[in-house]
Amino acid sequence: MIEQVWLIPLLPLIGAIINGVFGSRMSKKTVGFIACAAMGVAFLIAVSIFVKLTSMPEAGRSVEVVVFQWITSGSFHINLSFLVDPLSTLMILVVTGVGFLIHIYSVGYMHHDSGFWRYFSYLNLFVFFMLMLVLGANYLVMFLGWEGVGLCSYLLIGFWYKKQSASDAGKKAFIVNRIGDAGLILGTIV
């Protein structure tokens, strides 16, 4: 089951794409179901990986799952790969479990909003990038997740962009994330 860890970030990404592309033409009930189902199934897969990992001997509880070779230049190559170890497994349980609860709560909280489908697309995308961040087996995958989380933070904080305060808060989050990016890039280079 550990080899299927790639399904955990893929499911929220699929939810984000479906709701982002078709959400404006679907009912709120359908949009909410797609977003929550993606999170719920991802959480169940995370639980099964946790169970599998705990049944393994302690010395073998670190598995790198290569999804595909991402960047190749001569003998240099970087894989899109995920590291499944006790810490990353704990983090995927937290991200998918708490994320699932947030999705369920948001169905009722956002039900009145005309941008319901857009919100759930952003929320699923946020979870996808958060999972990329915590599962990344190398700095480049982790950086991809970091940048995506920053983008989604901007999108979610500034969701009600017609309100000046929300728009300003989104811009502030974007600027603060750029400062964090500089630190992470410097750390990655070092």
PDB file of C-alpha atoms in Angstrom:
ATOM      1  CA  MET A   1       0.000   0.000   0.000  1.00  0.00           C
ATOM      2  CA  ILE A   2       2.920   2.356   0.653  1.00  0.00           C
ATOM      3  CA  GLU A   3       3.696   2.439  -3.096  1.00  0.00           C
ATOM      4  CA  GLN A   4       0.275   4.075  -3.640  1.00  0.00           C
ATOM      5  CA  VAL A   5       1.206   7.117  -1.515  1.00  0.00           C
ATOM      6  CA  TRP A   6       1.020   9.210  -4.708  1.00  0.00           C
ATOM      7  CA  LEU A   7      -2.784   8.807  -4.580  1.00  0.00           C
ATOM      8  CA  ILE A   8      -2.968  10.893  -1.412  1.00  0.00           C
ATOM      9  CA  PRO A   9      -1.971  14.221  -3.047  1.00  0.00           C
ATOM     10  CA  LEU A  10      -3.526  13.215  -6.387  1.00  0.00           C
ATOM     11  CA  LEU A  11      -7.080  12.962  -5.003  1.00  0.00           C
ATOM     12  CA  PRO A  12      -7.277  16.579  -3.718  1.00  0.00           C
ATOM     13  CA  LEU A  13      -5.695  17.734  -7.000  1.00  0.00           C
ATOM     14  CA  ILE A  14      -8.405  15.931  -8.976  1.00  0.00           C
ATOM     15  CA  GLY A  15     -11.048  17.497  -6.711  1.00  0.00           C
ATOM     16  CA  ALA A  16      -9.526  20.948  -7.298  1.00  0.00           C
ATOM     17  CA  ILE A  17      -9.476  20.469 -11.070  1.00  0.00           C
ATOM     18  CA  ILE A  18     -13.043  19.126 -11.291  1.00  0.00           C
ATOM     19  CA  ASN A  19     -14.452  21.873  -9.077  1.00  0.00           C
ATOM     20  CA  GLY A  20     -12.318  24.549 -10.714  1.00  0.00           C
ATOM     21  CA  VAL A  21     -13.307  23.630 -14.273  1.00  0.00           C
ATOM     22  CA  PHE A  22     -16.886  22.395 -13.862  1.00  0.00           C
ATOM     23  CA  GLY A  23     -17.887  23.751 -10.445  1.00  0.00           C
ATOM     24  CA  SER A  24     -19.741  26.811 -11.715  1.00  0.00           C
ATOM     25  CA  ARG A  25     -22.096  24.482 -13.626  1.00  0.00           C
ATOM     26  CA  MET A  26     -22.628  22.002 -10.771  1.00  0.00           C
ATOM     27  CA  SER A  27     -24.826  22.207  -7.704  1.00  0.00           C
ATOM     28  CA  LYS A  28     -23.268  23.212  -4.401  1.00  0.00           C
ATOM     29  CA  LYS A  29     -24.107  19.774  -3.062  1.00  0.00           C
ATOM     30  CA  THR A  30     -22.100  18.115  -5.852  1.00  0.00           C
ATOM     31  CA  VAL A  31     -19.168  20.502  -5.430  1.00  0.00           C
ATOM     32  CA  GLY A  32     -19.080  19.871  -1.687  1.00  0.00           C
ATOM     33  CA  PHE A  33     -19.352  16.119  -2.181  1.00  0.00           C
ATOM     34  CA  ILE A  34     -16.458  16.019  -4.665  1.00  0.00           C
ATOM     35  CA  ALA A  35     -14.211  18.120  -2.426  1.00  0.00           C
ATOM     36  CA  CYS A  36     -15.047  16.166   0.754  1.00  0.00           C
ATOM     37  CA  ALA A  37     -14.886  12.758  -0.953  1.00  0.00           C
ATOM     38  CA  ALA A  38     -11.406  13.522  -2.304  1.00  0.00           C
ATOM     39  CA  MET A  39     -10.269  14.396   1.214  1.00  0.00           C
ATOM     40  CA  GLY A  40     -12.025  11.461   2.870  1.00  0.00           C
ATOM     41  CA  VAL A  41     -10.540   8.873   0.521  1.00  0.00           C
ATOM     42  CA  ALA A  42      -7.085  10.482   0.846  1.00  0.00           C
ATOM     43  CA  PHE A  43      -7.420  10.216   4.639  1.00  0.00           C
ATOM     44  CA  LEU A  44      -8.386   6.537   4.425  1.00  0.00           C
ATOM     45  CA  ILE A  45      -5.344   5.812   2.252  1.00  0.00           C
ATOM     46  CA  ALA A  46      -3.171   7.724   4.751  1.00  0.00           C
ATOM     47  CA  VAL A  47      -4.549   5.581   7.589  1.00  0.00           C
ATOM     48  CA  SER A  48      -3.813   2.383   5.657  1.00  0.00           C
ATOM     49  CA  ILE A  49      -0.243   3.587   5.014  1.00  0.00           C
ATOM     50  CA  PHE A  50       0.139   4.367   8.721  1.00  0.00           C
ATOM     51  CA  VAL A  51      -1.033   0.858   9.630  1.00  0.00           C
ATOM     52  CA  LYS A  52       1.319  -0.696   7.060  1.00  0.00           C
ATOM     53  CA  LEU A  53       4.268   1.437   8.226  1.00  0.00           C
ATOM     54  CA  THR A  54       3.771   0.561  11.894  1.00  0.00           C
ATOM     55  CA  SER A  55       3.752  -3.144  11.042  1.00  0.00           C
ATOM     56  CA  MET A  56       7.175  -2.853   9.387  1.00  0.00           C
ATOM     57  CA  PRO A  57      10.446  -3.361  11.324  1.00  0.00           C
ATOM     58  CA  GLU A  58      11.782  -0.106  12.774  1.00  0.00           C
ATOM     59  CA  ALA A  59      14.852  -0.070  10.536  1.00  0.00           C
ATOM     60  CA  GLY A  60      12.707  -0.292   7.380  1.00  0.00           C
ATOM     61  CA  ARG A  61      10.263   2.498   8.169  1.00  0.00           C
ATOM     62  CA  SER A  62      11.681   4.879   5.601  1.00  0.00           C
ATOM     63  CA  VAL A  63      10.553   4.247   2.027  1.00  0.00           C
ATOM     64  CA  GLU A  64      11.130   6.519  -0.968  1.00  0.00           C
ATOM     65  CA  VAL A  65       8.440   6.119  -3.618  1.00  0.00           C
ATOM     66  CA  VAL A  66       9.530   7.417  -7.033  1.00  0.00           C
ATOM     67  CA  VAL A  67       6.525   8.567  -9.061  1.00  0.00           C
ATOM     68  CA  PHE A  68       8.508   9.504 -12.172  1.00  0.00           C
ATOM     69  CA  GLN A  69      11.818  11.005 -13.282  1.00  0.00           C
ATOM     70  CA  TRP A  70      11.150  14.722 -13.317  1.00  0.00           C
ATOM     71  CA  ILE A  71      14.288  16.565 -14.462  1.00  0.00           C
ATOM     72  CA  THR A  72      17.138  14.956 -16.387  1.00  0.00           C
ATOM     73  CA  SER A  73      20.303  16.551 -17.739  1.00  0.00           C
ATOM     74  CA  GLY A  74      23.141  14.175 -18.561  1.00  0.00           C
ATOM     75  CA  SER A  75      23.932  12.205 -15.408  1.00  0.00           C
ATOM     76  CA  PHE A  76      21.978  14.665 -13.237  1.00  0.00           C
ATOM     77  CA  HIS A  77      18.375  13.743 -12.525  1.00  0.00           C
ATOM     78  CA  ILE A  78      15.711  14.677 -10.023  1.00  0.00           C
ATOM     79  CA  ASN A  79      12.752  12.422  -9.360  1.00  0.00           C
ATOM     80  CA  LEU A  80       9.282  13.428  -8.345  1.00  0.00           C
ATOM     81  CA  SER A  81       9.364  11.208  -5.287  1.00  0.00           C
ATOM     82  CA  PHE A  82       7.742  10.968  -1.890  1.00  0.00           C
ATOM     83  CA  LEU A  83       9.353   9.925   1.375  1.00  0.00           C
ATOM     84  CA  VAL A  84       7.173   7.755   3.599  1.00  0.00           C
ATOM     85  CA  ASP A  85       8.586   7.641   7.108  1.00  0.00           C
ATOM     86  CA  PRO A  86       7.059   8.058  10.594  1.00  0.00           C
ATOM     87  CA  LEU A  87       7.176  11.885  10.465  1.00  0.00           C
ATOM     88  CA  SER A  88       5.728  12.263   6.953  1.00  0.00           C
ATOM     89  CA  THR A  89       3.069   9.664   7.772  1.00  0.00           C
ATOM     90  CA  LEU A  90       2.050  11.610  10.871  1.00  0.00           C
ATOM     91  CA  MET A  91       1.888  14.781   8.782  1.00  0.00           C
ATOM     92  CA  ILE A  92      -0.269  13.226   6.036  1.00  0.00           C
ATOM     93  CA  LEU A  93      -2.647  11.965   8.728  1.00  0.00           C
ATOM     94  CA  VAL A  94      -2.886  15.483  10.182  1.00  0.00           C
ATOM     95  CA  VAL A  95      -3.229  17.231   6.806  1.00  0.00           C
ATOM     96  CA  THR A  96      -5.833  14.843   5.400  1.00  0.00           C
ATOM     97  CA  GLY A  97      -7.703  14.279   8.681  1.00  0.00           C
ATOM     98  CA  VAL A  98      -7.953  17.914   9.742  1.00  0.00           C
ATOM     99  CA  GLY A  99      -8.390  18.941   6.101  1.00  0.00           C
ATOM    100  CA  PHE A 100     -11.358  16.567   5.786  1.00  0.00           C
ATOM    101  CA  LEU A 101     -12.979  18.104   8.879  1.00  0.00           C
ATOM    102  CA  ILE A 102     -12.359  21.625   7.535  1.00  0.00           C
ATOM    103  CA  HIS A 103     -13.967  20.635   4.237  1.00  0.00           C
ATOM    104  CA  ILE A 104     -17.048  19.279   6.019  1.00  0.00           C
ATOM    105  CA  TYR A 105     -17.353  22.414   8.159  1.00  0.00           C
ATOM    106  CA  SER A 106     -16.861  24.647   5.120  1.00  0.00           C
ATOM    107  CA  VAL A 107     -19.794  23.058   3.260  1.00  0.00           C
ATOM    108  CA  GLY A 108     -22.178  24.618   5.766  1.00  0.00           C
ATOM    109  CA  TYR A 109     -20.173  27.766   6.433  1.00  0.00           C
ATOM    110  CA  MET A 110     -19.749  28.711   2.768  1.00  0.00           C
ATOM    111  CA  HIS A 111     -23.133  27.440   1.519  1.00  0.00           C
ATOM    112  CA  HIS A 112     -24.512  30.963   1.021  1.00  0.00           C
ATOM    113  CA  ASP A 113     -21.516  32.170  -1.000  1.00  0.00           C
ATOM    114  CA  SER A 114     -21.715  32.556  -4.762  1.00  0.00           C
ATOM    115  CA  GLY A 115     -18.052  31.530  -5.089  1.00  0.00           C
ATOM    116  CA  PHE A 116     -18.673  28.188  -3.341  1.00  0.00           C
ATOM    117  CA  TRP A 117     -17.133  26.150  -6.155  1.00  0.00           C
ATOM    118  CA  ARG A 118     -14.097  28.448  -6.344  1.00  0.00           C
ATOM    119  CA  TYR A 119     -13.511  28.182  -2.593  1.00  0.00           C
ATOM    120  CA  PHE A 120     -13.499  24.387  -2.678  1.00  0.00           C
ATOM    121  CA  SER A 121     -11.222  24.355  -5.683  1.00  0.00           C
ATOM    122  CA  TYR A 122      -8.745  26.546  -3.773  1.00  0.00           C
ATOM    123  CA  LEU A 123      -9.116  24.466  -0.604  1.00  0.00           C
ATOM    124  CA  ASN A 124      -8.445  21.164  -2.397  1.00  0.00           C
ATOM    125  CA  LEU A 125      -5.492  22.773  -4.186  1.00  0.00           C
ATOM    126  CA  PHE A 126      -4.130  23.984  -0.837  1.00  0.00           C
ATOM    127  CA  VAL A 127      -4.265  20.450   0.557  1.00  0.00           C
ATOM    128  CA  PHE A 128      -2.561  19.069  -2.581  1.00  0.00           C
ATOM    129  CA  PHE A 129       0.365  21.457  -2.181  1.00  0.00           C
ATOM    130  CA  MET A 130       0.540  20.885   1.589  1.00  0.00           C
ATOM    131  CA  LEU A 131       0.838  17.150   0.923  1.00  0.00           C
ATOM    132  CA  MET A 132       3.568  17.784  -1.665  1.00  0.00           C
ATOM    133  CA  LEU A 133       5.398  19.836   0.976  1.00  0.00           C
ATOM    134  CA  VAL A 134       5.273  17.183   3.717  1.00  0.00           C
ATOM    135  CA  LEU A 135       5.883  14.178   1.443  1.00  0.00           C
ATOM    136  CA  GLY A 136       8.646  15.613  -0.759  1.00  0.00           C
ATOM    137  CA  ALA A 137      11.672  13.297  -0.802  1.00  0.00           C
ATOM    138  CA  ASN A 138      13.932  16.029  -2.164  1.00  0.00           C
ATOM    139  CA  TYR A 139      14.225  19.789  -1.827  1.00  0.00           C
ATOM    140  CA  LEU A 140      12.738  20.542  -5.235  1.00  0.00           C
ATOM    141  CA  VAL A 141       9.501  18.647  -4.545  1.00  0.00           C
ATOM    142  CA  MET A 142       9.344  20.253  -1.115  1.00  0.00           C
ATOM    143  CA  PHE A 143       9.889  23.690  -2.690  1.00  0.00           C
ATOM    144  CA  LEU A 144       7.090  23.028  -5.191  1.00  0.00           C
ATOM    145  CA  GLY A 145       4.793  22.295  -2.253  1.00  0.00           C
ATOM    146  CA  TRP A 146       5.997  25.392  -0.396  1.00  0.00           C
ATOM    147  CA  GLU A 147       5.319  27.669  -3.365  1.00  0.00           C
ATOM    148  CA  GLY A 148       1.896  26.124  -3.930  1.00  0.00           C
ATOM    149  CA  VAL A 149       0.932  26.570  -0.281  1.00  0.00           C
ATOM    150  CA  GLY A 150       1.975  30.217  -0.570  1.00  0.00           C
ATOM    151  CA  LEU A 151      -0.152  30.682  -3.694  1.00  0.00           C
ATOM    152  CA  CYS A 152      -3.175  29.023  -2.120  1.00  0.00           C
ATOM    153  CA  SER A 153      -2.745  31.054   1.064  1.00  0.00           C
ATOM    154  CA  TYR A 154      -2.963  34.179  -1.078  1.00  0.00           C
ATOM    155  CA  LEU A 155      -6.042  32.834  -2.897  1.00  0.00           C
ATOM    156  CA  LEU A 156      -7.863  31.749   0.271  1.00  0.00           C
ATOM    157  CA  ILE A 157      -6.995  34.789   2.390  1.00  0.00           C
ATOM    158  CA  GLY A 158      -8.063  37.120  -0.420  1.00  0.00           C
ATOM    159  CA  PHE A 159     -11.076  34.966  -1.350  1.00  0.00           C
ATOM    160  CA  TRP A 160     -13.578  37.791  -0.813  1.00  0.00           C
ATOM    161  CA  TYR A 161     -11.503  40.069  -3.039  1.00  0.00           C
ATOM    162  CA  LYS A 162     -14.316  42.654  -3.345  1.00  0.00           C
ATOM    163  CA  LYS A 163     -13.758  43.559   0.321  1.00  0.00           C
ATOM    164  CA  GLN A 164     -10.786  45.902   0.653  1.00  0.00           C
ATOM    165  CA  SER A 165      -9.623  44.307   3.930  1.00  0.00           C
ATOM    166  CA  ALA A 166      -9.586  40.795   2.400  1.00  0.00           C
ATOM    167  CA  SER A 167      -7.765  42.051  -0.672  1.00  0.00           C
ATOM    168  CA  ASP A 168      -5.160  43.807   1.472  1.00  0.00           C
ATOM    169  CA  ALA A 169      -4.711  40.736   3.672  1.00  0.00           C
ATOM    170  CA  GLY A 170      -4.156  38.584   0.576  1.00  0.00           C
ATOM    171  CA  LYS A 171      -1.487  40.970  -0.693  1.00  0.00           C
ATOM    172  CA  LYS A 172       0.199  41.012   2.725  1.00  0.00           C
ATOM    173  CA  ALA A 173       0.252  37.207   2.808  1.00  0.00           C
ATOM    174  CA  PHE A 174       1.751  37.155  -0.693  1.00  0.00           C
ATOM    175  CA  ILE A 175       4.553  39.553   0.296  1.00  0.00           C
ATOM    176  CA  VAL A 176       5.331  37.729   3.556  1.00  0.00           C
ATOM    177  CA  ASN A 177       5.487  34.434   1.638  1.00  0.00           C
ATOM    178  CA  ARG A 178       8.046  35.926  -0.741  1.00  0.00           C
ATOM    179  CA  ILE A 179      10.284  36.655   2.271  1.00  0.00           C
ATOM    180  CA  GLY A 180       9.902  33.048   3.391  1.00  0.00           C
ATOM    181  CA  ASP A 181      10.694  31.914  -0.160  1.00  0.00           C
ATOM    182  CA  ALA A 182      13.993  33.772  -0.097  1.00  0.00           C
ATOM    183  CA  GLY A 183      14.949  31.999   3.130  1.00  0.00           C
ATOM    184  CA  LEU A 184      13.930  28.585   1.806  1.00  0.00           C
ATOM    185  CA  ILE A 185      15.799  29.108  -1.478  1.00  0.00           C
ATOM    186  CA  LEU A 186      18.907  30.176   0.430  1.00  0.00           C
ATOM    187  CA  GLY A 187      18.609  27.136   2.700  1.00  0.00           C
ATOM    188  CA  THR A 188      18.111  24.823  -0.286  1.00  0.00           C
ATOM    189  CA  ILE A 189      21.172  26.195  -2.045  1.00  0.00           C
ATOM    190  CA  VAL A 190      23.299  25.856   1.095  1.00  0.00           C
TER     191      VAL A 190
END
